[in-house]
Amino acid sequence: MKVKGEKQESSDGNEGSKGKMTLVLASVALVSAFGSSFQYGYNVSVINSPAPYMQDFYNLTYLNRNDKPIDSAFLTLLWSLTVSMFPLGGFFGSLMVWPLVNNCGRKGTLLINNLLSIAAAILMGTSELAKTFEVIIVSRVVMGIFAGLASNVVPMFLGEMAPRNLRGAIGVVPQLFITVGILVAQILGLNSILGNAEGWPILLGLTGIPSLIQLLILPFFPESPRYLLIQKGNEEQARKALQRLRGREDVDDEIEEMRQEDRSEREEGQFTVLSLCTYRGLRWQLISIIVMMMGQQLSGVNGVFYYADRIFQSAGVEENSVQYVTVSIGAVNVVMTLLAVFIVESLGRRILLLAGFGLCCVSCAVLTLALNLQTTVSWMSYLSIVCVILYIIGHAIGASPIPFVMITEMFLQSSRPAAFMVGGSVHWLSNFTVGLVFLYMEAGLGPFCFLIFCAICLVSVIYIFFVVPETKNKTFMEINKIMAKRNKVEIQEDKEELKDFHTVSGGQAEKKSVSSSEL
C-alpha cells in the first residue's frame, strides 16, 4: 500500500510538470472569459462616458409623457438607480451560483447565463426607440445578475479544468478580460466614437455580441472533468474531457487524484451555504475568502477611479483630454493584469496578494498627503498622479485577480460552489456599499477618505501574512491538508479517514468507487 502511495506522489509530480497549455485549454479559457468576464468589466464602466446624454434622454422622455421637465432630485434618484442596480443584480446573481452550478454544471450555467445578457442588450439597445428609460434600469439589474454569475462561475470552471501548475495563470484570465472589458467600454465611450447623443444606445447594446459568440462556440468544448467525475459520478466522460484538455491519452494520475478527493469527501456530501458556515473544518478557508473579497472591494478601487479625473485636472490636464487619461489608466490596468498571468506561477499567490495590497496601502496613504498639500506645494499634484498609477498597478497584480483564484484552490469540490456563493455575495455587497457610501464619505472627509481605504488594505495585508498559505503547484487535497492543520480538528479526522481507506483492501476500495460512479 505504501509503495502505491509513493508511486502516486511521484506520478503527481510528473503530472504537475507535464501539465502544459494545450489549444483546447487555451480556447476554452478565452471563449469563457470573453463571453462572460469581459462583459462584467464592460458594464462596470459603459455608462460613465454617456451619462449626460442618457440623463438628457431620461429628461426628454419624462417631458414628453408629463408635459413638464423632470425634477432634478428625481433625475438624481433615477440615475443612481441606473448605476447601483448593476452591483445589486450582481449580489442576486451570486446567490444563484450554488443551485445552478450543481444542477446544470459549470458550462451549462454559462450558456444559460448568456441568454440573460442577450435579452438585456436588446432591451438597452432599443430603449431610445421605445422611449422608455425604465427598461434601462431593469436591464442593468439583469446585466448585474449575469455578471454576478459570470464573476463566480468562470473562475470555478477554469480552475477545475487547469492542470495544477497552470491553475493560477488560467485563474487570472477572467480578471484580465474584466480589465479588457473596462478598457473597451472606455475607448468606445469616447465622445468621438459612441459616447454621444446618437451613439449611446449602440454602446449599451454591444454587450450582447460576446454572449452570442459564447453561446455558439462554448457547447463544442468539454464540461469540467471534476464536476463530471465527483458530482456526476461519470468517470468515462470525465476521462474523455481530460484527454481533450490535456492533449494526451494518459490522464490516470489526475483521475486518481479526483477519486481520492471524491472518497475523502463522501462523508460530508454537498455543502450548502449554511453547512459551510457552521462546519469547523472549513472555518479558516471561509474567513480567508471573506477577508480577501472585502479587502478587494473596500480597498477603494472605485474611489480611486472616481477621483482620478479630478486628480488629473488639478495637475493641469485639460477637461477635454481627461477622458483620454482615463483610457490610459484602463490600459495600465490591462497590462498589469496581463503581467499577473505570467508571474503568478513563478512568484506564487501570497507574494502577489501581499505586494498588491501593500502597494495599495502605501499609495492611499501618500495620496491623502498629496491631495491635502497640492494647493500649497506645486509638485504634489504630480505625486498624486504617481499614487493613482501605483494604486492601479497594486490592485491589478494582486488584490483584483488572486482572491477568485484562492476560492477555487482553498475548497474541495463539495464545498466550492457554496464558497463561491459566499465569496461572490461579499464581493458584490461590498461593491454596492462603496458605491452607496463613497460620495457621502468624500463629501464629509474630502481627501482623508483614502485613509480609511489605507487602513482596510493594511488589515488585509496583516491577515494574509499570518493566515493565507501558498497554494502554488499543490493539488486540492494538499491545500486542504495545510488548511486542516490551521482548523485544528480536521487533520485528526483526515488521518482517521485516510487510515480507514488504507485498511480497506485495494479491491474493495476500487469496487466502492466503481459502484458509486455507476450511481
Short mmCIF file of C-alpha atoms in Angstrom, two decimals, residues 70-338:
data_model
loop_
_atom_site.label_atom_id
_atom_site.label_comp_id
_atom_site.label_asym_id
_atom_site.label_seq_id
_atom_site.Cartn_x
_atom_site.Cartn_y
_atom_site.Cartn_z
CA ILE A 70 -38.11 66.21 -14.62
CA ASP A 71 -37.36 67.34 -11.07
CA SER A 72 -33.57 67.36 -10.52
CA ALA A 73 -33.86 65.30 -7.31
CA PHE A 74 -35.92 62.66 -9.15
CA LEU A 75 -33.38 62.60 -12.01
CA THR A 76 -30.58 62.06 -9.47
CA LEU A 77 -32.57 59.19 -7.96
CA LEU A 78 -33.18 57.59 -11.38
CA TRP A 79 -29.53 57.91 -12.31
CA SER A 80 -28.25 56.50 -9.02
CA LEU A 81 -30.64 53.56 -9.55
CA THR A 82 -29.23 53.06 -13.05
CA VAL A 83 -25.71 52.89 -11.62
CA SER A 84 -26.35 50.94 -8.41
CA MET A 85 -28.75 48.31 -9.82
CA PHE A 86 -25.76 46.64 -11.50
CA PRO A 87 -23.89 45.63 -8.30
CA LEU A 88 -27.20 44.81 -6.61
CA GLY A 89 -28.02 42.47 -9.50
CA GLY A 90 -24.51 41.04 -9.08
CA PHE A 91 -25.38 40.14 -5.49
CA PHE A 92 -28.54 38.32 -6.61
CA GLY A 93 -26.54 36.58 -9.35
CA SER A 94 -24.07 35.31 -6.72
CA LEU A 95 -26.94 33.80 -4.74
CA MET A 96 -27.87 31.72 -7.81
CA VAL A 97 -24.39 30.18 -8.19
CA TRP A 98 -24.85 27.19 -5.88
CA PRO A 99 -28.12 25.78 -7.30
CA LEU A 100 -27.16 26.44 -10.93
CA VAL A 101 -23.62 25.01 -11.00
CA ASN A 102 -24.69 21.89 -9.08
CA ASN A 103 -27.73 21.18 -11.27
CA CYS A 104 -26.70 22.46 -14.70
CA GLY A 105 -22.91 22.11 -14.48
CA ARG A 106 -20.35 24.86 -14.96
CA LYS A 107 -20.61 25.02 -18.73
CA GLY A 108 -24.41 24.72 -18.65
CA THR A 109 -24.66 27.66 -16.23
CA LEU A 110 -22.52 29.87 -18.51
CA LEU A 111 -24.71 29.02 -21.52
CA ILE A 112 -27.97 29.74 -19.65
CA ASN A 113 -26.41 32.96 -18.35
CA ASN A 114 -25.72 34.17 -21.91
CA LEU A 115 -29.46 34.35 -22.56
CA LEU A 116 -29.79 36.97 -19.79
CA SER A 117 -27.09 39.13 -21.33
CA ILE A 118 -28.51 38.91 -24.86
CA ALA A 119 -32.02 39.82 -23.63
CA ALA A 120 -30.71 42.80 -21.61
CA ALA A 121 -28.56 44.01 -24.54
CA ILE A 122 -31.57 44.01 -26.90
CA LEU A 123 -33.69 45.90 -24.35
CA MET A 124 -30.99 48.53 -23.68
CA GLY A 125 -30.16 48.94 -27.37
CA THR A 126 -33.80 49.61 -28.27
CA SER A 127 -34.70 51.72 -25.20
CA GLU A 128 -34.39 55.02 -27.07
CA LEU A 129 -36.63 53.82 -29.90
CA ALA A 130 -39.17 52.53 -27.36
CA LYS A 131 -38.90 55.85 -25.48
CA THR A 132 -38.61 54.19 -22.10
CA PHE A 133 -35.88 54.69 -19.50
CA GLU A 134 -37.37 52.13 -17.08
CA VAL A 135 -36.16 49.38 -19.41
CA ILE A 136 -32.56 50.57 -18.97
CA ILE A 137 -32.84 50.31 -15.16
CA VAL A 138 -34.40 46.82 -15.36
CA SER A 139 -31.73 45.75 -17.89
CA ARG A 140 -28.99 46.94 -15.54
CA VAL A 141 -30.38 44.56 -12.88
CA VAL A 142 -30.41 41.72 -15.42
CA MET A 143 -26.83 42.51 -16.51
CA GLY A 144 -25.88 42.56 -12.83
CA ILE A 145 -27.32 39.06 -12.33
CA PHE A 146 -25.37 37.97 -15.43
CA ALA A 147 -22.14 39.50 -14.06
CA GLY A 148 -22.73 38.02 -10.59
CA LEU A 149 -22.96 34.54 -12.08
CA ALA A 150 -20.12 35.10 -14.56
CA SER A 151 -17.69 36.50 -11.97
CA ASN A 152 -18.04 33.30 -9.91
CA VAL A 153 -18.66 30.53 -12.46
CA VAL A 154 -15.84 31.36 -14.91
CA PRO A 155 -13.01 31.16 -12.28
CA MET A 156 -14.58 27.95 -10.90
CA PHE A 157 -14.92 26.39 -14.37
CA LEU A 158 -11.37 27.29 -15.47
CA GLY A 159 -9.80 26.46 -12.08
CA GLU A 160 -11.27 22.95 -12.21
CA MET A 161 -10.05 22.40 -15.77
CA ALA A 162 -6.49 23.68 -15.45
CA PRO A 163 -3.54 21.43 -14.53
CA ARG A 164 -2.22 22.43 -11.12
CA ASN A 165 0.94 24.09 -12.48
CA LEU A 166 -1.18 26.44 -14.65
CA ARG A 167 -4.12 26.92 -12.30
CA GLY A 168 -3.02 30.38 -11.12
CA ALA A 169 -2.27 31.71 -14.60
CA ILE A 170 -5.56 30.43 -16.04
CA GLY A 171 -7.39 31.65 -12.91
CA VAL A 172 -6.21 35.22 -13.58
CA VAL A 173 -7.53 35.15 -17.20
CA PRO A 174 -11.13 36.08 -16.17
CA GLN A 175 -9.83 39.15 -14.32
CA LEU A 176 -7.70 40.04 -17.36
CA PHE A 177 -10.84 40.04 -19.51
CA ILE A 178 -12.71 42.14 -16.92
CA THR A 179 -10.00 44.81 -17.29
CA VAL A 180 -10.11 44.48 -21.10
CA GLY A 181 -13.90 44.97 -20.90
CA ILE A 182 -13.43 48.15 -18.85
CA LEU A 183 -10.86 49.45 -21.36
CA VAL A 184 -13.02 48.65 -24.42
CA ALA A 185 -16.01 50.42 -22.83
CA GLN A 186 -13.78 53.45 -22.10
CA ILE A 187 -12.48 53.55 -25.69
CA LEU A 188 -15.90 53.08 -27.33
CA GLY A 189 -17.33 55.62 -24.87
CA LEU A 190 -15.08 58.43 -26.11
CA ASN A 191 -17.16 61.37 -27.37
CA SER A 192 -15.75 60.95 -30.86
CA ILE A 193 -16.85 57.27 -31.06
CA LEU A 194 -20.10 56.24 -29.28
CA GLY A 195 -20.13 58.39 -26.13
CA ASN A 196 -22.53 60.91 -27.64
CA ALA A 197 -26.25 61.64 -28.04
CA GLU A 198 -26.68 59.33 -31.05
CA GLY A 199 -24.30 56.53 -30.11
CA TRP A 200 -25.13 55.57 -26.52
CA PRO A 201 -27.92 53.01 -27.28
CA ILE A 202 -25.47 51.14 -29.55
CA LEU A 203 -22.79 51.37 -26.83
CA LEU A 204 -25.17 49.70 -24.34
CA GLY A 205 -26.44 47.13 -26.84
CA LEU A 206 -22.98 45.90 -27.93
CA THR A 207 -22.72 43.86 -24.73
CA GLY A 208 -24.84 41.10 -26.31
CA ILE A 209 -22.26 40.25 -29.00
CA PRO A 210 -19.69 38.42 -26.79
CA SER A 211 -22.56 36.41 -25.24
CA LEU A 212 -23.85 35.41 -28.66
CA ILE A 213 -20.34 34.27 -29.66
CA GLN A 214 -20.01 32.23 -26.45
CA LEU A 215 -23.46 30.70 -26.90
CA LEU A 216 -22.45 29.45 -30.37
CA ILE A 217 -18.91 28.22 -29.55
CA LEU A 218 -18.84 27.00 -25.91
CA PRO A 219 -21.09 23.92 -26.47
CA PHE A 220 -18.25 22.36 -28.52
CA PHE A 221 -15.89 22.39 -25.50
CA PRO A 222 -15.86 19.88 -22.62
CA GLU A 223 -17.52 20.31 -19.22
CA SER A 224 -15.36 20.47 -16.07
CA PRO A 225 -13.88 16.95 -15.57
CA ARG A 226 -14.08 17.32 -11.77
CA TYR A 227 -17.80 18.09 -11.99
CA LEU A 228 -18.35 15.07 -14.25
CA LEU A 229 -16.44 12.61 -12.05
CA ILE A 230 -17.01 13.83 -8.49
CA GLN A 231 -20.51 15.26 -8.76
CA LYS A 232 -21.98 13.24 -11.62
CA GLY A 233 -20.02 10.02 -10.99
CA ASN A 234 -19.36 9.68 -14.73
CA GLU A 235 -15.73 8.62 -14.98
CA GLU A 236 -15.84 7.84 -18.70
CA GLN A 237 -16.98 11.35 -19.67
CA ALA A 238 -14.53 12.89 -17.20
CA ARG A 239 -11.68 10.89 -18.75
CA LYS A 240 -12.67 11.97 -22.28
CA ALA A 241 -12.89 15.64 -21.20
CA LEU A 242 -9.46 15.45 -19.51
CA GLN A 243 -7.89 13.77 -22.56
CA ARG A 244 -9.16 16.60 -24.78
CA LEU A 245 -7.97 19.28 -22.35
CA ARG A 246 -4.53 17.74 -21.79
CA GLY A 247 -3.98 16.65 -25.39
CA ARG A 248 -2.82 13.17 -24.34
CA GLU A 249 -4.33 9.75 -23.63
CA ASP A 250 -2.73 9.08 -20.25
CA VAL A 251 -4.64 11.02 -17.60
CA ASP A 252 -4.73 8.29 -14.93
CA ASP A 253 -2.81 10.41 -12.37
CA GLU A 254 -5.39 13.20 -12.40
CA ILE A 255 -8.33 10.77 -12.43
CA GLU A 256 -6.83 9.03 -9.38
CA GLU A 257 -6.36 12.37 -7.59
CA MET A 258 -10.04 13.21 -8.27
CA ARG A 259 -11.12 9.78 -6.96
CA GLN A 260 -9.08 10.39 -3.81
CA GLU A 261 -10.81 13.76 -3.34
CA ASP A 262 -14.18 12.13 -4.00
CA ARG A 263 -13.54 9.41 -1.39
CA SER A 264 -12.31 11.83 1.27
CA GLU A 265 -15.43 13.98 0.81
CA ARG A 266 -18.11 11.35 0.53
CA GLU A 267 -18.93 11.58 4.24
CA GLU A 268 -19.91 15.26 4.03
CA GLY A 269 -21.91 15.28 0.78
CA GLN A 270 -22.62 18.62 -0.95
CA PHE A 271 -22.19 21.65 1.31
CA THR A 272 -24.93 24.25 1.44
CA VAL A 273 -24.02 27.81 2.47
CA LEU A 274 -25.39 27.14 5.96
CA SER A 275 -23.41 23.92 6.44
CA LEU A 276 -20.29 25.65 5.06
CA CYS A 277 -20.64 28.47 7.59
CA THR A 278 -21.09 26.07 10.53
CA TYR A 279 -18.51 23.41 9.55
CA ARG A 280 -15.41 23.77 11.72
CA GLY A 281 -13.12 22.02 9.23
CA LEU A 282 -13.51 24.88 6.71
CA ARG A 283 -13.61 27.80 9.16
CA TRP A 284 -10.30 29.47 8.23
CA GLN A 285 -10.86 28.99 4.50
CA LEU A 286 -14.23 30.74 4.80
CA ILE A 287 -12.86 33.62 6.92
CA SER A 288 -9.97 34.00 4.44
CA ILE A 289 -12.17 34.40 1.37
CA ILE A 290 -14.48 36.84 3.18
CA VAL A 291 -11.47 38.97 4.26
CA MET A 292 -9.91 38.86 0.76
CA MET A 293 -13.18 39.69 -1.02
CA MET A 294 -14.00 42.55 1.36
CA GLY A 295 -10.41 43.79 1.06
CA GLN A 296 -10.63 43.65 -2.71
CA GLN A 297 -13.74 45.86 -2.95
CA LEU A 298 -13.43 48.02 0.20
CA SER A 299 -9.82 48.96 -0.58
CA GLY A 300 -11.17 51.88 -2.57
CA VAL A 301 -10.58 50.91 -6.19
CA ASN A 302 -13.88 52.55 -7.22
CA GLY A 303 -12.96 55.64 -5.21
CA VAL A 304 -9.58 55.95 -6.91
CA PHE A 305 -11.16 55.64 -10.37
CA TYR A 306 -13.79 58.20 -9.36
CA TYR A 307 -11.15 60.63 -8.07
CA ALA A 308 -8.73 60.05 -10.98
CA ASP A 309 -10.39 62.60 -13.30
CA ARG A 310 -10.18 65.38 -10.71
CA ILE A 311 -6.61 64.48 -9.76
CA PHE A 312 -5.52 64.76 -13.39
CA GLN A 313 -7.43 68.03 -13.87
CA SER A 314 -5.73 69.55 -10.82
CA ALA A 315 -2.37 68.56 -12.33
CA GLY A 316 -3.16 70.70 -15.36
CA VAL A 317 -4.71 68.18 -17.77
CA GLU A 318 -7.41 69.94 -19.83
CA GLU A 319 -11.02 68.89 -19.29
CA ASN A 320 -11.38 67.65 -22.88
CA SER A 321 -8.32 65.43 -22.52
CA VAL A 322 -9.30 63.82 -19.21
CA GLN A 323 -11.26 61.03 -20.93
CA TYR A 324 -8.08 60.00 -22.79
CA VAL A 325 -6.23 59.91 -19.46
CA THR A 326 -8.97 57.63 -18.07
CA VAL A 327 -8.42 55.32 -21.05
CA SER A 328 -4.68 55.26 -20.35
CA ILE A 329 -5.36 54.22 -16.72
CA GLY A 330 -7.58 51.44 -18.09
CA ALA A 331 -4.68 50.38 -20.32
CA VAL A 332 -2.29 50.26 -17.31
CA ASN A 333 -4.85 48.05 -15.56
CA VAL A 334 -4.91 45.61 -18.51
CA VAL A 335 -1.11 45.48 -18.89
CA MET A 336 -0.51 44.82 -15.19
CA THR A 337 -3.21 42.11 -15.02
CA LEU A 338 -1.59 40.51 -18.08
#
